[in-house]
Coordinates of C-alpha atoms in Angstrom, one line a residue:
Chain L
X10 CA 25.2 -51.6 -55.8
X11 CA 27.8 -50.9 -58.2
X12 CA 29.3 -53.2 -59.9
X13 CA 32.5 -52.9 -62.4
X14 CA 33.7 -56.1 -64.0
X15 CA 36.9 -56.3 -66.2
X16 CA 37.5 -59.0 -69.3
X17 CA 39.5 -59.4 -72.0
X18 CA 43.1 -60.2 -70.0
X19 CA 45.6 -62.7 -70.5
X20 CA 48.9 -63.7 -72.0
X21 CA 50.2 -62.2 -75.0
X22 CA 53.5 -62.0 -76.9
X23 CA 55.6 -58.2 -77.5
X24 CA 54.0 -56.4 -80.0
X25 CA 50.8 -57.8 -79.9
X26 CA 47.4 -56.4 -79.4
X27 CA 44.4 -56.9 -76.2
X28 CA 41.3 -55.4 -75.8
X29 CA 39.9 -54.9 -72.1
X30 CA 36.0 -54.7 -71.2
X31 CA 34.7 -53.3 -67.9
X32 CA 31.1 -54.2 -67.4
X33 CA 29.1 -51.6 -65.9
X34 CA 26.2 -52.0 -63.2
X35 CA 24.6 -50.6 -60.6
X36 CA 25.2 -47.0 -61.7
X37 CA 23.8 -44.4 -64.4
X38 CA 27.0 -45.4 -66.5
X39 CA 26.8 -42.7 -69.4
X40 CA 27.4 -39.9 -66.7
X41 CA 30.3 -41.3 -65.5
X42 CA 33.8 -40.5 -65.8
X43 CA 35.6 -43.7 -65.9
X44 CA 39.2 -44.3 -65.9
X45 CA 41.8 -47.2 -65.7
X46 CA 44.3 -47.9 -63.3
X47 CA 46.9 -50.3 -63.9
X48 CA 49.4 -52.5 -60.7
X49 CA 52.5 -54.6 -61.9
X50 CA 53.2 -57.5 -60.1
X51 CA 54.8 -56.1 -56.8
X52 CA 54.9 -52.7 -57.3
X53 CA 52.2 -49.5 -56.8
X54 CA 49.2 -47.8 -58.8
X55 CA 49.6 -46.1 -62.0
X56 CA 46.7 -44.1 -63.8
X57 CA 46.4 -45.1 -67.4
X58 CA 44.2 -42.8 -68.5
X59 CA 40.3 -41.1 -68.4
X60 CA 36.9 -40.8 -70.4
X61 CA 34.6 -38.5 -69.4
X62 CA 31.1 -38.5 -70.2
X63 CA 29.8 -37.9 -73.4
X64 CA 28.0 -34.5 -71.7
X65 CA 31.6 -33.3 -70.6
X66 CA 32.9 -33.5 -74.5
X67 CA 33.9 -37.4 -74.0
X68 CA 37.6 -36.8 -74.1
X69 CA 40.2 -38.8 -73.3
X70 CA 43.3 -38.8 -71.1
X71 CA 46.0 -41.0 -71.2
X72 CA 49.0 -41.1 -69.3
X73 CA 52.7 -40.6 -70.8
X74 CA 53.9 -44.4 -70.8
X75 CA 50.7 -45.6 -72.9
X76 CA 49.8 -42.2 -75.3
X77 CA 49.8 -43.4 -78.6
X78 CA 49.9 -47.5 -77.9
X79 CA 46.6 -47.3 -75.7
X80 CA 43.2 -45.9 -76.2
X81 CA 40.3 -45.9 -74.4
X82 CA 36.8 -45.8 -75.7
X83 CA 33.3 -46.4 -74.2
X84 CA 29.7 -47.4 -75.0
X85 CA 27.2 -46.2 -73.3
X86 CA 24.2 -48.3 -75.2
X87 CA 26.1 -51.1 -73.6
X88 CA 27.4 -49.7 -70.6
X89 CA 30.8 -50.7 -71.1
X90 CA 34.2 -49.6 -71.3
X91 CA 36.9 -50.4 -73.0
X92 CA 41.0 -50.0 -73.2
X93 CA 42.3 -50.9 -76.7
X94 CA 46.0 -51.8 -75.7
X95 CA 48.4 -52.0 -79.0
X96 CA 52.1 -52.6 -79.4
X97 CA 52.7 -54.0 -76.6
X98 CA 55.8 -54.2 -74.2
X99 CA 57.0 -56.4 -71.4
X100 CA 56.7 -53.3 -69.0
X101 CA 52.8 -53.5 -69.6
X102 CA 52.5 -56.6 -67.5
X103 CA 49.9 -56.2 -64.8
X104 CA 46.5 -56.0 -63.4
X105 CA 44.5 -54.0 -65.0
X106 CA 41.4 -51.9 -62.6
X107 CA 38.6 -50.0 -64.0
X108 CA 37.2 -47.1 -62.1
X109 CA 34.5 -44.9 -61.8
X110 CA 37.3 -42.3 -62.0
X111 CA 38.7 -43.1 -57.6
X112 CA 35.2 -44.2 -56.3
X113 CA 34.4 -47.8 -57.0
X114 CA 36.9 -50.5 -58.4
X115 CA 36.6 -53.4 -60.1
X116 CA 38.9 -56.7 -59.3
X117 CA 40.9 -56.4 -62.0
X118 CA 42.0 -58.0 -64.7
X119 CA 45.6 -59.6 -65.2
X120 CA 47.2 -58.8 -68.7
X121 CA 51.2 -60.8 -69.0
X122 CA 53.3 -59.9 -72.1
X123 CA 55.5 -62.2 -72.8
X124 CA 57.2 -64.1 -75.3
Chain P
X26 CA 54.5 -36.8 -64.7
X27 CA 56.8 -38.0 -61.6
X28 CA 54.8 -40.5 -59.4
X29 CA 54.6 -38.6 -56.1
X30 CA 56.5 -39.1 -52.8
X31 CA 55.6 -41.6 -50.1
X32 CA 57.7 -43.0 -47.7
X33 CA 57.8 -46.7 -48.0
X34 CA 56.8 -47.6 -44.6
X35 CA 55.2 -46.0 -41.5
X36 CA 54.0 -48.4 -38.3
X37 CA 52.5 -47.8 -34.8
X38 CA 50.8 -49.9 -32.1
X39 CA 46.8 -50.7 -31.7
X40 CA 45.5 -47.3 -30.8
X41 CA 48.1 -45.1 -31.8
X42 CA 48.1 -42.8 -34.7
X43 CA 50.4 -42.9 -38.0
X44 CA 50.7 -40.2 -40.4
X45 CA 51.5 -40.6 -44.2
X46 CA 52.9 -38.0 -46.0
X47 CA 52.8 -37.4 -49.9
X48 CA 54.9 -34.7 -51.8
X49 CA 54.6 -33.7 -55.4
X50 CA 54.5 -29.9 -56.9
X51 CA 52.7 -27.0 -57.1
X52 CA 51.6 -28.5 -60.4
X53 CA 49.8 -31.1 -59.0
X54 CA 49.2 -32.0 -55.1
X55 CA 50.2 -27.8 -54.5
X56 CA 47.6 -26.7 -56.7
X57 CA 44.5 -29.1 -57.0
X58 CA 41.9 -29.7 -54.9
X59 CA 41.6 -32.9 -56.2
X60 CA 44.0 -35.1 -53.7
X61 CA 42.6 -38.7 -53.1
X62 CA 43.7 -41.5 -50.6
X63 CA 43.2 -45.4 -51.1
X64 CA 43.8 -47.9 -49.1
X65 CA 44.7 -51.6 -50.9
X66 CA 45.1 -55.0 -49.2
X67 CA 46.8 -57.7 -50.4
X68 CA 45.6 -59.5 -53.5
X69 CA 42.3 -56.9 -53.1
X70 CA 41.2 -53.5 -55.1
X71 CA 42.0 -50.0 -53.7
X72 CA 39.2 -48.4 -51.9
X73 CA 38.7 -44.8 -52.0
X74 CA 39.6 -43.3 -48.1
X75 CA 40.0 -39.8 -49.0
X76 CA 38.8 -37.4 -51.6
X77 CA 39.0 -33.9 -52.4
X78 CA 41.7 -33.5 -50.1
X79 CA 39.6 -34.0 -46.7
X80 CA 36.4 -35.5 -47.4
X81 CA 35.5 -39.0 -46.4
X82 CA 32.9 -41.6 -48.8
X83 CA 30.1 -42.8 -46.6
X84 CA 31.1 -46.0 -44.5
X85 CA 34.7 -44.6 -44.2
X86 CA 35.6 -44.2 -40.5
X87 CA 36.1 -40.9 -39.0
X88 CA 39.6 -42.6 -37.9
X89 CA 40.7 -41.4 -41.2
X90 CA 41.9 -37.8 -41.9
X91 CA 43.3 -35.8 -44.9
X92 CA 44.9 -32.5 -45.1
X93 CA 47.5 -30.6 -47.2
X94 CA 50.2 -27.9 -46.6
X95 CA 51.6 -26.2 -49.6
X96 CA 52.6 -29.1 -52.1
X97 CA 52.2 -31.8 -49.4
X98 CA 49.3 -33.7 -48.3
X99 CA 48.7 -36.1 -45.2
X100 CA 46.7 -38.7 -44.4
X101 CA 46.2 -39.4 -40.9
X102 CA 45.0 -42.5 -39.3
X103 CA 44.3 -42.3 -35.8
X104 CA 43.3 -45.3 -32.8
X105 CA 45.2 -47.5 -35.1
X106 CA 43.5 -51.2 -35.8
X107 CA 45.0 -54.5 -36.9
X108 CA 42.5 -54.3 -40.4
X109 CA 44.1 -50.3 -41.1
X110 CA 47.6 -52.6 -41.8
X111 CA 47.5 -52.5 -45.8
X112 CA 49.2 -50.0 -48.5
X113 CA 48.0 -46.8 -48.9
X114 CA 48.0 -44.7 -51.9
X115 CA 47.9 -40.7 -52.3
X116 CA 46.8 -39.3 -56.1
X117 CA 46.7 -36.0 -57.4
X118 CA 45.0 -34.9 -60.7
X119 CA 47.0 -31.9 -62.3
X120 CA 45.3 -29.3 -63.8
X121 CA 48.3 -28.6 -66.3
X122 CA 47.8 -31.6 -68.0
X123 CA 44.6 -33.4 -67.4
X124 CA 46.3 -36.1 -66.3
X125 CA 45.9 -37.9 -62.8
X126 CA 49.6 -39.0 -61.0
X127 CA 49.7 -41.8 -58.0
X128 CA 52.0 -41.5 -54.9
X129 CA 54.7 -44.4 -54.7
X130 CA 52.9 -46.2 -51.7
X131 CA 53.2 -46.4 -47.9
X132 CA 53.1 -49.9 -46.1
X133 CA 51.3 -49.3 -42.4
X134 CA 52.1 -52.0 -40.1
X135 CA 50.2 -52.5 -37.2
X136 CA 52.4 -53.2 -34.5

C-alpha cells in the first residue's frame, strides 16, 4: 500500500525558513515523479512544483508564486522528499500535500506564517 | 499560469447526473492530454477521479466520466449519491511550461 507521510510543518514568523519531509512507502520511490500541492485555509489546490526521477534528468518544476523562495529536492537512499521553503510570506499559509505527481496523497502537513 | 475555470457550485438529486465544466487555453487543458480530476472532502486529501482526460484509477466507479471539447474539459457524474457531495478539482499540465495549473473548484451538493 502506499503510503506518503509529510513532516516538518508549523508556525513560523515572515521571512523565515521550513523544511518539509514526505516519507515514502509502499512504492518503488526513486521512479517516481513526485510533486507538492499546497490548500490555504478555505480556498482551492495550487501545484507548487515537481521532481522527476533521477532516470528522467531529476529536474525540477516549480510554480510562479514560489520560484526562487522554494526548492524541492529528493533522496532516494532514503526515500524521501523534501520542499525547502525560504523567505517566507503570510500568503504561504497552508496545508501542504505530497504526491506521487495526482495519484496518491498524503494528509498533509499545516505550515502558518505568522508574526 | 491562470488557475482554470470552474464554476463554484453545481447540485442535483440522488440519482441524477451533474456535470462540471473546467476552461483554460489551448496552452494547457486545449492542448494536453494530461487533464486530471480529484475529488476532496472536507478536512480529507484529494483523490485522483480522473486522469489523462477519460481514464478512471482502479476502485473509481464507472459513475464517473471525463471528456474534453476544444479548451474545455467535463467531468460527469452520473446516478448521483449522497458520498459524491465533496469539491472537485480539474488540473491540466502545460506543455509550454512544465508546469501543472488547478481549476478554481466546484462544490456538488447532493440534493
Amino acid at each position: 500500500e502506499v503510503q506518503l507521510v509529510e513532516s516538518g510543518g508549523g508556525l513560523v514568523k515572515p521571512g523565515g525558513s521550513l523544511r518539509l519531509s514526505c516519507a515514502a512507502s509502499g512504492f518503488t520511490f526513486s521512479n517516481a515523479w513526485m510533486s507538492w500541492v499546497r490548500q490555504a485555509p478555505g480556498k482551492g489546490l495550487e501545484w507548487v512544483g515537481r521532481i522527476k526521477s533521477k532516470t528522467d534528468g531529476g529536474t525540477t518544476d516549480h510554480a510562479a508564486p514560489v520560484k526562487g523562495r522554494f526548492s524541492i529536492t529528493r533522496d532516494d537512499s532514503k526515500n524521501t522528499l523534501y520542499l525547502q521553503m525560504n523567505s517566507l510570506k503570510s500568503e504561504d499559509t497552508a496545508m501542504y500535500y505530497c504526491t506521487t505527481d495526482g495519484w496518491s496523497w498524503g494528509q498533509g502537513t499545516l505550515v502558518t506564517v505568522s508574526s | 499560469q491562470s488557475a482554470l475555470t470552474q464554476p463554484p457550485s453545481a447540485s442535483g438529486s440522488p440519482g441524477q447526473s451533474v456535470t462540471i465544466s473546467c476552461t483554460g487555453t489551448s496552452s494547457d487543458v486545449g492542448g494536453s492530454k494530461y487533464v486530471s480530476w480529484y475529488q476532496q472532502h472536507p478536512g480529507k486529501a484529494p483523490k485522483l477521479m480522473i486522469y489523462e482526460v477519460s481514464k478512471r484509477p482502479s476502485g473509481v466507479p464507472d459513475r464517473f466520466s471525463g471528456s474534453k471539447s476544444g479548451n474545455t474539459a467535463s467531468l460527469t457524474v452520473s446516478g448521483l449519491q449522497a458520498e459524491d457531495e465533496a469539491d472537485y478539482y480539474c488540473s491540466s499540465y502545460a506543455a509550454s511550461n512544465n508546469l501543472d495549473v488547478f481549476g478554481t473548484g466546484t462544490k456538488v451538493t447532493v440534493l
